[in-house]
XYZ file of C-alpha atoms in Angstrom:
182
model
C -8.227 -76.015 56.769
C -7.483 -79.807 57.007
C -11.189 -81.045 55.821
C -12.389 -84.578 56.699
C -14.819 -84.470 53.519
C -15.751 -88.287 52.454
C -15.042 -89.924 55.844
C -17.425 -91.547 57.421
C -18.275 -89.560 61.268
C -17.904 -91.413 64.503
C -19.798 -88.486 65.413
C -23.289 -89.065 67.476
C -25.407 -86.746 68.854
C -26.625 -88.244 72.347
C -30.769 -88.355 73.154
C -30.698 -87.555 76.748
C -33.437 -90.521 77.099
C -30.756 -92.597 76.595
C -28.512 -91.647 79.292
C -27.717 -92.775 82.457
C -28.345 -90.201 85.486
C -25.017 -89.056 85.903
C -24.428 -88.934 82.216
C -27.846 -86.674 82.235
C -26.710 -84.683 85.162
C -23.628 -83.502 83.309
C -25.294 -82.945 79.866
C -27.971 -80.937 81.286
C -25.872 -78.978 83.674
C -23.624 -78.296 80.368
C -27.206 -77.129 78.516
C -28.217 -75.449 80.898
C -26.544 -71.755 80.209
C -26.667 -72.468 76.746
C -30.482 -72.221 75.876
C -30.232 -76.027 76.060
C -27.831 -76.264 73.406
C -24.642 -78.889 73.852
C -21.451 -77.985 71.994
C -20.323 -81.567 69.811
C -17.423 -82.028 71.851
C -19.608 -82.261 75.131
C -21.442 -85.186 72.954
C -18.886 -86.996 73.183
C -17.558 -86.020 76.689
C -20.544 -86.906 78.671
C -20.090 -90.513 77.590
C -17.493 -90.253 80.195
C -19.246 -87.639 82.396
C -16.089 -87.353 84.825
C -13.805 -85.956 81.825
C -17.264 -84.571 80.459
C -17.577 -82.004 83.644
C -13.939 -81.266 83.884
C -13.290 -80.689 80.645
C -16.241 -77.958 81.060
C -14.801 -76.312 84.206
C -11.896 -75.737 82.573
C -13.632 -74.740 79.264
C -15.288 -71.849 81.478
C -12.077 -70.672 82.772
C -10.590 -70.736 79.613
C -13.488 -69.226 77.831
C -14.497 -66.456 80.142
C -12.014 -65.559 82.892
C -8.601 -65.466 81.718
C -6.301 -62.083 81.387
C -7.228 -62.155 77.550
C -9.675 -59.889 76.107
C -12.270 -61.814 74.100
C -11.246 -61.068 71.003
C -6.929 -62.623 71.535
C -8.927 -65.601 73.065
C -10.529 -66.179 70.504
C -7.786 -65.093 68.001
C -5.644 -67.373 69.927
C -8.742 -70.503 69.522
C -8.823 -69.738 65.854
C -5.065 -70.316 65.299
C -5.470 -73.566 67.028
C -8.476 -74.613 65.007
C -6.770 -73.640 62.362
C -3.496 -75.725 63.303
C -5.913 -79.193 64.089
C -8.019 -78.333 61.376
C -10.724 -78.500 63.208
C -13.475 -76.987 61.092
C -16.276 -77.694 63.618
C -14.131 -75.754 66.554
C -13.226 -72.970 63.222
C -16.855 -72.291 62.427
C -18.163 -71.965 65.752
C -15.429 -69.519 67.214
C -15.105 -67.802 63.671
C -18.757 -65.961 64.715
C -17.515 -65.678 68.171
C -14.108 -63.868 67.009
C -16.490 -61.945 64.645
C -18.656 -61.187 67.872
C -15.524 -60.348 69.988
C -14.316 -57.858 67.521
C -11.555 -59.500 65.588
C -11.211 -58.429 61.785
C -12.872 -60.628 59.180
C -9.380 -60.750 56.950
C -7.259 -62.213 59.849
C -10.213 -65.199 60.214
C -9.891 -65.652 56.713
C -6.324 -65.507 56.534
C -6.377 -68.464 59.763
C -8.637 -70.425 57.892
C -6.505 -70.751 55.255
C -3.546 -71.364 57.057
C -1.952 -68.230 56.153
C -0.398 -65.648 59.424
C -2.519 -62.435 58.827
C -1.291 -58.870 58.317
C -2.089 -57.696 61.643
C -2.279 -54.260 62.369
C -2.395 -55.213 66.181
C 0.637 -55.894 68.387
C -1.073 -57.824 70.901
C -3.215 -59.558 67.923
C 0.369 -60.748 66.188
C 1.671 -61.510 70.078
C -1.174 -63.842 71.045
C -1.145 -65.470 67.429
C 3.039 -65.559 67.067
C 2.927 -67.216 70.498
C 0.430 -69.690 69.694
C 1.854 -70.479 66.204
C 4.972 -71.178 67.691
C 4.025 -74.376 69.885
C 2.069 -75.798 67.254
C 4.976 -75.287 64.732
C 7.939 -76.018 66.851
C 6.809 -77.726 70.095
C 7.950 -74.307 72.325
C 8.019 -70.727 72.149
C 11.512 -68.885 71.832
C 13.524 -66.990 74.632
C 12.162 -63.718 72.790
C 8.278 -64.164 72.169
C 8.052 -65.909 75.338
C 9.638 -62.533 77.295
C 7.885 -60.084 75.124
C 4.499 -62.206 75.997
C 5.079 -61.879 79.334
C 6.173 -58.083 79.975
C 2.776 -57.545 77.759
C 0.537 -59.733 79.505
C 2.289 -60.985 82.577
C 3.069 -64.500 83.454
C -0.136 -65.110 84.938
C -1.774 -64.621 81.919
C 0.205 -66.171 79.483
C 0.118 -69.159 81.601
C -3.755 -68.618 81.147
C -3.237 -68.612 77.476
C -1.013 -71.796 77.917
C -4.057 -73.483 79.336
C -6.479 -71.986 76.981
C -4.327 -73.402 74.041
C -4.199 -76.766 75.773
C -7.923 -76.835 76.593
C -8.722 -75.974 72.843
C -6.047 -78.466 71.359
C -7.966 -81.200 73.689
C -11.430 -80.180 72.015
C -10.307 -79.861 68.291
C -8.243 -83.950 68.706
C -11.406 -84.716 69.537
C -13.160 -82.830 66.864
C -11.063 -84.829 64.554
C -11.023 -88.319 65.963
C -14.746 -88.775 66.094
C -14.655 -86.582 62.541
C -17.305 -83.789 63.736
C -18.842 -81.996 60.890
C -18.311 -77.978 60.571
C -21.375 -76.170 61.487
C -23.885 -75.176 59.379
């Protein structure tokens, strides 16, 4: 992973007393199925609380209701935390792959930059298709078709969307320099 050790954050953590009442709106609406809690990214979203609560709807889709099963979303947000190396974006959806039932070497293998060994063709589909636009700016004739007859278009142009919506949080991860998670 690509660490940002030594440089100073741009990072802030917002107080919600200083807000304005749309930025408040957004921040608590974003806190609200969370326990309260506000991913870093949404810190520095809801300074702009229009990209702020699109950038969430889409998050939800991505997160929650595409054709993926948990654990290739999150295989698939790995690889692209891996790519950015975004360590906050890593650490958080490291304990979610965990959660979601993806093995502990192929995390460790992604956060190291290495493909893993899987011994799961839709695990190696969802990473090899990933891996691909982040190496090479497209995915080949081949992985593209076999992605499709596995999935279905639909759903690999959910996973499109999900890598796009997870590229968009881990630039951001890295331009304000977000620290990985505890």
């Amino acid at each position: 992973m690509n660490s940002q050790t030594g440089t100073p954050p741009r990072y802030r953590e917002l107080n919600p007393a200083d807000l304005d009442a749309e930025q408040l709106r957004i921040f608590d609406a974003i806190g609200r199925p969370r326990a309260g809690a506000v991913p870093a990214p949404f810190h520095i979203y809801v300074e702009s609380p229009e990209l702020a609560e699109t950038a969430q709807a889409v998050g939800a889709f991505c997160r929650y209701r595409t054709g993926l099963p948990p654990r290739l979303s999150e295989l698939a947000i790995l690889t692209t935390a891996s790519f950015w190396g975004a360590e906050y974006e890593f650490g958080v959806h490291a304990g979610e792959a965990r959660k979601a039932g993806v093995p502990e070497f192929e995390i460790e293998a992604l956060a190291d930059g290495r493909r893993p060994d899987f011994t799961d063709d839709d695990a190696a589909l969802v990473h090899d298709f990933s891996a691909a636009i982040y190496q090479h700016k497209d995915v080949p004739d081949e992985l593209f078709a076999a992605a499709v007859t596995r999935f279905g278009r639909r759903t690999v142009i959910e996973l499109t969307g999900l890598l796009g919506y997870y590229s968009m949080l881990a630039i951001a991860l890295r331009v304000f320099r977000v620290p990985s998670p505890a």
